[in-house]
PDB file of C-alpha atoms in Angstrom:
ATOM      1  CA  UNK A   1      -7.158  13.969   5.480  1.00  0.00           C
ATOM      2  CA  UNK A   2      -7.711  14.541   9.195  1.00  0.00           C
ATOM      3  CA  UNK A   3     -10.464  11.896   9.283  1.00  0.00           C
ATOM      4  CA  UNK A   4      -8.297   9.465   7.295  1.00  0.00           C
ATOM      5  CA  UNK A   5      -5.402   9.931   9.715  1.00  0.00           C
ATOM      6  CA  UNK A   6      -7.601   9.587  12.801  1.00  0.00           C
ATOM      7  CA  UNK A   7      -9.512   6.512  11.574  1.00  0.00           C
ATOM      8  CA  UNK A   8      -8.948   3.542  13.878  1.00  0.00           C
ATOM      9  CA  UNK A   9     -10.502   0.309  15.104  1.00  0.00           C
ATOM     10  CA  UNK A  10     -12.533   1.010  18.216  1.00  0.00           C
ATOM     11  CA  UNK A  11     -11.758  -2.132  20.198  1.00  0.00           C
ATOM     12  CA  UNK A  12     -13.137  -1.062  23.578  1.00  0.00           C
ATOM     13  CA  UNK A  13     -16.686  -1.582  24.836  1.00  0.00           C
ATOM     14  CA  UNK A  14     -19.480   0.574  23.475  1.00  0.00           C
ATOM     15  CA  UNK A  15     -22.111   2.117  25.716  1.00  0.00           C
ATOM     16  CA  UNK A  16     -25.068  -0.317  25.345  1.00  0.00           C
ATOM     17  CA  UNK A  17     -27.460   2.359  26.628  1.00  0.00           C
ATOM     18  CA  UNK A  18     -26.564   4.909  23.963  1.00  0.00           C
ATOM     19  CA  UNK A  19     -28.115   3.882  20.656  1.00  0.00           C
ATOM     20  CA  UNK A  20     -26.765   5.024  17.316  1.00  0.00           C
ATOM     21  CA  UNK A  21     -29.494   7.221  15.765  1.00  0.00           C
ATOM     22  CA  UNK A  22     -31.116   5.716  12.685  1.00  0.00           C
ATOM     23  CA  UNK A  23     -30.279   8.849  10.678  1.00  0.00           C
ATOM     24  CA  UNK A  24     -26.585   8.324  11.399  1.00  0.00           C
ATOM     25  CA  UNK A  25     -26.718   4.665  10.375  1.00  0.00           C
ATOM     26  CA  UNK A  26     -28.359   5.758   7.121  1.00  0.00           C
ATOM     27  CA  UNK A  27     -25.530   8.219   6.470  1.00  0.00           C
ATOM     28  CA  UNK A  28     -23.011   5.404   6.917  1.00  0.00           C
ATOM     29  CA  UNK A  29     -25.001   3.206   4.527  1.00  0.00           C
ATOM     30  CA  UNK A  30     -25.230   6.071   2.034  1.00  0.00           C
ATOM     31  CA  UNK A  31     -21.447   6.430   2.088  1.00  0.00           C
ATOM     32  CA  UNK A  32     -21.179   2.699   1.427  1.00  0.00           C
ATOM     33  CA  UNK A  33     -23.632   2.974  -1.461  1.00  0.00           C
ATOM     34  CA  UNK A  34     -21.177   5.193  -3.344  1.00  0.00           C
ATOM     35  CA  UNK A  35     -18.184   2.895  -2.932  1.00  0.00           C
ATOM     36  CA  UNK A  36     -16.507   1.816  -6.189  1.00  0.00           C
ATOM     37  CA  UNK A  37     -17.169  -1.812  -7.112  1.00  0.00           C
ATOM     38  CA  UNK A  38     -15.814  -3.946  -9.954  1.00  0.00           C
ATOM     39  CA  UNK A  39     -17.943  -3.475 -13.090  1.00  0.00           C
ATOM     40  CA  UNK A  40     -20.346  -1.535 -10.844  1.00  0.00           C
ATOM     41  CA  UNK A  41     -21.702  -4.919  -9.748  1.00  0.00           C
ATOM     42  CA  UNK A  42     -22.495  -3.649  -6.238  1.00  0.00           C
ATOM     43  CA  UNK A  43     -22.423  -7.285  -5.168  1.00  0.00           C
ATOM     44  CA  UNK A  44     -23.290  -6.801  -1.520  1.00  0.00           C
ATOM     45  CA  UNK A  45     -26.224  -6.694   0.866  1.00  0.00           C
ATOM     46  CA  UNK A  46     -26.092  -5.236   4.372  1.00  0.00           C
ATOM     47  CA  UNK A  47     -28.125  -6.454   7.353  1.00  0.00           C
ATOM     48  CA  UNK A  48     -28.600  -3.822  10.065  1.00  0.00           C
ATOM     49  CA  UNK A  49     -29.019  -5.561  13.412  1.00  0.00           C
ATOM     50  CA  UNK A  50     -30.229  -3.423  16.325  1.00  0.00           C
ATOM     51  CA  UNK A  51     -32.768  -5.729  17.984  1.00  0.00           C
ATOM     52  CA  UNK A  52     -31.375  -6.570  21.427  1.00  0.00           C
ATOM     53  CA  UNK A  53     -32.722 -10.113  21.293  1.00  0.00           C
ATOM     54  CA  UNK A  54     -31.050 -10.773  17.950  1.00  0.00           C
ATOM     55  CA  UNK A  55     -27.789  -9.202  19.148  1.00  0.00           C
ATOM     56  CA  UNK A  56     -27.874 -11.432  22.219  1.00  0.00           C
ATOM     57  CA  UNK A  57     -28.481 -14.540  20.100  1.00  0.00           C
ATOM     58  CA  UNK A  58     -25.528 -13.642  17.881  1.00  0.00           C
ATOM     59  CA  UNK A  59     -23.437 -12.923  20.959  1.00  0.00           C
ATOM     60  CA  UNK A  60     -24.167 -16.389  22.356  1.00  0.00           C
ATOM     61  CA  UNK A  61     -22.608 -18.139  19.343  1.00  0.00           C
ATOM     62  CA  UNK A  62     -19.596 -20.189  20.435  1.00  0.00           C
ATOM     63  CA  UNK A  63     -16.256 -19.384  18.838  1.00  0.00           C
ATOM     64  CA  UNK A  64     -12.888 -21.152  18.873  1.00  0.00           C
ATOM     65  CA  UNK A  65      -9.601 -19.309  18.304  1.00  0.00           C
ATOM     66  CA  UNK A  66      -7.965 -20.508  15.095  1.00  0.00           C
ATOM     67  CA  UNK A  67      -4.529 -22.149  15.569  1.00  0.00           C
ATOM     68  CA  UNK A  68      -3.433 -20.510  12.329  1.00  0.00           C
ATOM     69  CA  UNK A  69      -4.512 -17.134  13.689  1.00  0.00           C
ATOM     70  CA  UNK A  70      -2.572 -17.605  16.928  1.00  0.00           C
ATOM     71  CA  UNK A  71       0.569 -18.710  15.060  1.00  0.00           C
ATOM     72  CA  UNK A  72       0.478 -16.116  12.296  1.00  0.00           C
ATOM     73  CA  UNK A  73      -0.706 -13.326  14.594  1.00  0.00           C
ATOM     74  CA  UNK A  74       2.497 -13.691  16.623  1.00  0.00           C
ATOM     75  CA  UNK A  75       4.584 -12.596  13.641  1.00  0.00           C
ATOM     76  CA  UNK A  76       2.769  -9.240  13.554  1.00  0.00           C
ATOM     77  CA  UNK A  77       3.222  -8.350  17.221  1.00  0.00           C
ATOM     78  CA  UNK A  78       5.372  -5.767  18.920  1.00  0.00           C
ATOM     79  CA  UNK A  79       5.765  -6.319  22.655  1.00  0.00           C
ATOM     80  CA  UNK A  80       6.375  -2.676  23.580  1.00  0.00           C
ATOM     81  CA  UNK A  81       5.249   0.680  22.242  1.00  0.00           C
ATOM     82  CA  UNK A  82       8.876   1.531  21.524  1.00  0.00           C
ATOM     83  CA  UNK A  83       9.216  -1.563  19.331  1.00  0.00           C
ATOM     84  CA  UNK A  84       6.023  -0.736  17.455  1.00  0.00           C
ATOM     85  CA  UNK A  85       7.137   2.842  16.825  1.00  0.00           C
ATOM     86  CA  UNK A  86      10.444   1.551  15.471  1.00  0.00           C
ATOM     87  CA  UNK A  87       8.886  -1.130  13.229  1.00  0.00           C
ATOM     88  CA  UNK A  88       6.041   1.101  11.999  1.00  0.00           C
ATOM     89  CA  UNK A  89       4.030  -2.008  11.054  1.00  0.00           C
ATOM     90  CA  UNK A  90       1.985  -4.565  12.989  1.00  0.00           C
ATOM     91  CA  UNK A  91       0.117  -4.222  16.258  1.00  0.00           C
ATOM     92  CA  UNK A  92       0.800  -4.022  19.979  1.00  0.00           C
ATOM     93  CA  UNK A  93       0.830  -7.469  21.550  1.00  0.00           C
ATOM     94  CA  UNK A  94      -0.422  -6.449  24.999  1.00  0.00           C
ATOM     95  CA  UNK A  95      -4.044  -6.883  23.894  1.00  0.00           C
ATOM     96  CA  UNK A  96      -3.522 -10.664  23.555  1.00  0.00           C
ATOM     97  CA  UNK A  97      -3.113 -13.385  26.229  1.00  0.00           C
ATOM     98  CA  UNK A  98       0.466 -13.802  27.544  1.00  0.00           C
ATOM     99  CA  UNK A  99       0.847 -17.248  25.945  1.00  0.00           C
ATOM    100  CA  UNK A 100       0.059 -15.764  22.528  1.00  0.00           C
ATOM    101  CA  UNK A 101       2.971 -13.351  22.988  1.00  0.00           C
ATOM    102  CA  UNK A 102       5.572 -15.962  23.852  1.00  0.00           C
ATOM    103  CA  UNK A 103       6.931 -17.935  20.900  1.00  0.00           C
ATOM    104  CA  UNK A 104       7.922 -20.801  23.195  1.00  0.00           C
ATOM    105  CA  UNK A 105       4.326 -21.155  24.365  1.00  0.00           C
ATOM    106  CA  UNK A 106       2.530 -20.893  21.029  1.00  0.00           C
ATOM    107  CA  UNK A 107       2.087 -24.609  20.387  1.00  0.00           C
ATOM    108  CA  UNK A 108       0.750 -25.125  23.912  1.00  0.00           C
ATOM    109  CA  UNK A 109      -1.497 -22.092  23.556  1.00  0.00           C
ATOM    110  CA  UNK A 110      -3.004 -23.510  20.361  1.00  0.00           C
ATOM    111  CA  UNK A 111      -3.792 -26.795  22.112  1.00  0.00           C
ATOM    112  CA  UNK A 112      -5.139 -25.196  25.289  1.00  0.00           C
ATOM    113  CA  UNK A 113      -7.395 -22.540  23.785  1.00  0.00           C
ATOM    114  CA  UNK A 114     -10.871 -22.489  25.292  1.00  0.00           C
ATOM    115  CA  UNK A 115     -14.051 -21.567  23.453  1.00  0.00           C
ATOM    116  CA  UNK A 116     -15.459 -18.090  23.710  1.00  0.00           C
ATOM    117  CA  UNK A 117     -18.506 -16.337  22.303  1.00  0.00           C
ATOM    118  CA  UNK A 118     -19.145 -13.654  19.708  1.00  0.00           C
ATOM    119  CA  UNK A 119     -20.294 -11.448  22.566  1.00  0.00           C
ATOM    120  CA  UNK A 120     -16.607 -10.914  23.386  1.00  0.00           C
ATOM    121  CA  UNK A 121     -16.311  -9.277  19.975  1.00  0.00           C
ATOM    122  CA  UNK A 122     -19.661  -7.477  19.887  1.00  0.00           C
ATOM    123  CA  UNK A 123     -18.873  -5.862  23.273  1.00  0.00           C
ATOM    124  CA  UNK A 124     -22.206  -4.232  24.019  1.00  0.00           C
ATOM    125  CA  UNK A 125     -22.630  -2.597  20.640  1.00  0.00           C
ATOM    126  CA  UNK A 126     -26.173  -1.269  20.107  1.00  0.00           C
ATOM    127  CA  UNK A 127     -26.021  -1.960  16.362  1.00  0.00           C
ATOM    128  CA  UNK A 128     -23.984  -4.084  13.978  1.00  0.00           C
ATOM    129  CA  UNK A 129     -23.852  -4.246  10.201  1.00  0.00           C
ATOM    130  CA  UNK A 130     -23.425  -7.661   8.587  1.00  0.00           C
ATOM    131  CA  UNK A 131     -22.114  -7.451   5.020  1.00  0.00           C
ATOM    132  CA  UNK A 132     -22.912 -10.399   2.752  1.00  0.00           C
ATOM    133  CA  UNK A 133     -22.286 -11.113  -0.929  1.00  0.00           C
ATOM    134  CA  UNK A 134     -23.638 -13.463  -3.579  1.00  0.00           C
ATOM    135  CA  UNK A 135     -21.202 -16.340  -4.132  1.00  0.00           C
ATOM    136  CA  UNK A 136     -22.862 -17.171  -7.468  1.00  0.00           C
ATOM    137  CA  UNK A 137     -21.443 -14.003  -9.018  1.00  0.00           C
ATOM    138  CA  UNK A 138     -17.943 -12.732  -9.621  1.00  0.00           C
ATOM    139  CA  UNK A 139     -16.269  -9.867 -11.436  1.00  0.00           C
ATOM    140  CA  UNK A 140     -15.359 -10.876 -15.029  1.00  0.00           C
ATOM    141  CA  UNK A 141     -12.010 -12.646 -15.462  1.00  0.00           C
ATOM    142  CA  UNK A 142     -11.248 -12.276 -11.752  1.00  0.00           C
ATOM    143  CA  UNK A 143      -9.829 -15.525 -10.378  1.00  0.00           C
ATOM    144  CA  UNK A 144     -11.046 -16.088  -6.842  1.00  0.00           C
ATOM    145  CA  UNK A 145     -13.144 -12.948  -7.353  1.00  0.00           C
ATOM    146  CA  UNK A 146     -10.195 -10.788  -6.312  1.00  0.00           C
ATOM    147  CA  UNK A 147     -11.876  -7.698  -7.729  1.00  0.00           C
ATOM    148  CA  UNK A 148     -15.104  -8.497  -5.910  1.00  0.00           C
ATOM    149  CA  UNK A 149     -13.270  -8.789  -2.589  1.00  0.00           C
ATOM    150  CA  UNK A 150     -11.444  -5.540  -3.346  1.00  0.00           C
ATOM    151  CA  UNK A 151     -14.846  -3.928  -3.914  1.00  0.00           C
ATOM    152  CA  UNK A 152     -16.028  -5.047  -0.481  1.00  0.00           C
ATOM    153  CA  UNK A 153     -12.935  -3.398   0.973  1.00  0.00           C
ATOM    154  CA  UNK A 154     -13.908  -0.146  -0.734  1.00  0.00           C
ATOM    155  CA  UNK A 155     -17.396  -0.448   0.771  1.00  0.00           C
ATOM    156  CA  UNK A 156     -15.884  -0.978   4.201  1.00  0.00           C
ATOM    157  CA  UNK A 157     -13.582   2.033   3.953  1.00  0.00           C
ATOM    158  CA  UNK A 158     -16.327   4.380   2.759  1.00  0.00           C
ATOM    159  CA  UNK A 159     -18.530   3.439   5.705  1.00  0.00           C
ATOM    160  CA  UNK A 160     -15.599   3.673   8.112  1.00  0.00           C
ATOM    161  CA  UNK A 161     -14.691   7.204   7.049  1.00  0.00           C
ATOM    162  CA  UNK A 162     -18.300   8.361   7.352  1.00  0.00           C
ATOM    163  CA  UNK A 163     -18.483   6.861  10.849  1.00  0.00           C
ATOM    164  CA  UNK A 164     -15.374   8.872  11.692  1.00  0.00           C
ATOM    165  CA  UNK A 165     -17.035  12.034  10.386  1.00  0.00           C
ATOM    166  CA  UNK A 166     -19.965  11.301  12.721  1.00  0.00           C
ATOM    167  CA  UNK A 167     -17.756  10.455  15.742  1.00  0.00           C
ATOM    168  CA  UNK A 168     -19.168   6.921  15.820  1.00  0.00           C
ATOM    169  CA  UNK A 169     -16.930   4.038  16.863  1.00  0.00           C
ATOM    170  CA  UNK A 170     -16.337   1.429  14.148  1.00  0.00           C
ATOM    171  CA  UNK A 171     -14.696  -1.990  14.335  1.00  0.00           C
ATOM    172  CA  UNK A 172     -14.507  -4.781  11.768  1.00  0.00           C
ATOM    173  CA  UNK A 173     -15.482  -8.196  13.146  1.00  0.00           C
ATOM    174  CA  UNK A 174     -13.827 -10.739  10.862  1.00  0.00           C
ATOM    175  CA  UNK A 175     -14.952 -13.585  13.156  1.00  0.00           C
ATOM    176  CA  UNK A 176     -18.392 -13.441  11.526  1.00  0.00           C
ATOM    177  CA  UNK A 177     -16.962 -14.810   8.278  1.00  0.00           C
ATOM    178  CA  UNK A 178     -15.195 -17.740   9.946  1.00  0.00           C
ATOM    179  CA  UNK A 179     -16.479 -21.083  11.261  1.00  0.00           C
ATOM    180  CA  UNK A 180     -19.414 -19.366  13.007  1.00  0.00           C
ATOM    181  CA  UNK A 181     -20.878 -18.269   9.682  1.00  0.00           C
ATOM    182  CA  UNK A 182     -23.354 -21.151   9.599  1.00  0.00           C
ATOM    183  CA  UNK A 183     -24.861 -20.108  12.937  1.00  0.00           C
ATOM    184  CA  UNK A 184     -24.896 -16.427  11.950  1.00  0.00           C
ATOM    185  CA  UNK A 185     -26.719 -17.233   8.711  1.00  0.00           C
ATOM    186  CA  UNK A 186     -29.289 -19.326  10.568  1.00  0.00           C
ATOM    187  CA  UNK A 187     -30.127 -16.555  13.043  1.00  0.00           C
ATOM    188  CA  UNK A 188     -30.283 -13.835  10.371  1.00  0.00           C
ATOM    189  CA  UNK A 189     -32.022 -16.093   7.812  1.00  0.00           C
ATOM    190  CA  UNK A 190     -29.299 -15.471   5.225  1.00  0.00           C
ATOM    191  CA  UNK A 191     -29.775 -17.605   2.079  1.00  0.00           C
ATOM    192  CA  UNK A 192     -27.318 -20.426   1.454  1.00  0.00           C
ATOM    193  CA  UNK A 193     -25.804 -18.791  -1.649  1.00  0.00           C
ATOM    194  CA  UNK A 194     -24.945 -15.631   0.291  1.00  0.00           C
ATOM    195  CA  UNK A 195     -21.693 -15.533   2.273  1.00  0.00           C
ATOM    196  CA  UNK A 196     -20.705 -13.254   5.136  1.00  0.00           C
ATOM    197  CA  UNK A 197     -17.784 -11.033   4.171  1.00  0.00           C
ATOM    198  CA  UNK A 198     -17.446  -9.169   7.451  1.00  0.00           C
ATOM    199  CA  UNK A 199     -19.489  -7.508  10.166  1.00  0.00           C
ATOM    200  CA  UNK A 200     -19.087  -4.096  11.758  1.00  0.00           C
ATOM    201  CA  UNK A 201     -19.884  -2.976  15.269  1.00  0.00           C
ATOM    202  CA  UNK A 202     -21.040   0.617  15.616  1.00  0.00           C
ATOM    203  CA  UNK A 203     -21.465   2.602  18.786  1.00  0.00           C
ATOM    204  CA  UNK A 204     -20.148   5.196  21.188  1.00  0.00           C
ATOM    205  CA  UNK A 205     -17.129   4.156  23.297  1.00  0.00           C
ATOM    206  CA  UNK A 206     -17.926   3.673  26.973  1.00  0.00           C
ATOM    207  CA  UNK A 207     -14.543   5.159  27.894  1.00  0.00           C
ATOM    208  CA  UNK A 208     -11.832   7.297  26.374  1.00  0.00           C
ATOM    209  CA  UNK A 209      -9.450   5.204  24.316  1.00  0.00           C
ATOM    210  CA  UNK A 210      -5.822   6.037  23.619  1.00  0.00           C
ATOM    211  CA  UNK A 211      -4.443   4.338  20.513  1.00  0.00           C
ATOM    212  CA  UNK A 212      -0.855   4.212  19.371  1.00  0.00           C
ATOM    213  CA  UNK A 213      -1.066   4.306  15.596  1.00  0.00           C
ATOM    214  CA  UNK A 214       1.931   3.883  13.323  1.00  0.00           C
ATOM    215  CA  UNK A 215       2.486   3.968   9.565  1.00  0.00           C
ATOM    216  CA  UNK A 216       5.481   3.666   7.296  1.00  0.00           C
ATOM    217  CA  UNK A 217       6.731   6.877   5.696  1.00  0.00           C
ATOM    218  CA  UNK A 218       5.633   7.107   2.073  1.00  0.00           C
ATOM    219  CA  UNK A 219       9.264   7.310   0.990  1.00  0.00           C
ATOM    220  CA  UNK A 220       9.850   3.805   2.372  1.00  0.00           C
ATOM    221  CA  UNK A 221       7.362   2.103   0.036  1.00  0.00           C
ATOM    222  CA  UNK A 222       7.254   4.344  -3.055  1.00  0.00           C
ATOM    223  CA  UNK A 223       9.373   3.296  -6.039  1.00  0.00           C
ATOM    224  CA  UNK A 224      10.119   5.447  -9.101  1.00  0.00           C
ATOM    225  CA  UNK A 225       9.756   3.979 -12.601  1.00  0.00           C
ATOM    226  CA  UNK A 226      11.134   0.622 -11.463  1.00  0.00           C
ATOM    227  CA  UNK A 227      11.150  -1.434  -8.284  1.00  0.00           C
ATOM    228  CA  UNK A 228      14.089  -0.617  -6.031  1.00  0.00           C
ATOM    229  CA  UNK A 229      14.564   2.987  -7.140  1.00  0.00           C
ATOM    230  CA  UNK A 230      12.945   4.837  -4.291  1.00  0.00           C
ATOM    231  CA  UNK A 231      10.971   7.958  -5.119  1.00  0.00           C
TER     232      UNK A 231
END
């Protein structure tokens, strides 16, 4: 329970000169191996990337902020820690550019966004895991492969909790599954029928991070026998 409660996204830079030992990466992969998957399909493959040249090539890929992300992200923001503590959901807005935090500036911000690179996300990580799945398969009677996507979430959580046990920083990089996927697949020689679900950066934080983490009380979302009767 302590590891579950302390699990968090390590968004700060990792020490590029402190590699993650291979034995620790294998423990994280072993935890992922035992994740529950729909019909035990285990429909995933994981690419471990620790070659500096390959990491640099991935980092050089150009990215463009999604207008939808900027617009919809705003709805999840709290502008102060006090607001976040009161809401108990969402994230602290201070990590985003000022224009992304001002509703009056959102439309302008979406038009004026400048390209970046994946290196801004990778942030010096000595190793990343790229999780891919076979688009030709799906869990039986699962429209949109909802159960398959759920399975990938179970894989992610298992690996995340093991990383926490090992005191290794862990952050999901959803950008790898976006418009840059074509470039990522080319560099990593990923077959056309395989799609990138997400990538993970692993490493040891270069500085001490202080995270404000909030959650709803269980009594606020638990219903008893029927919706609306709180348990």
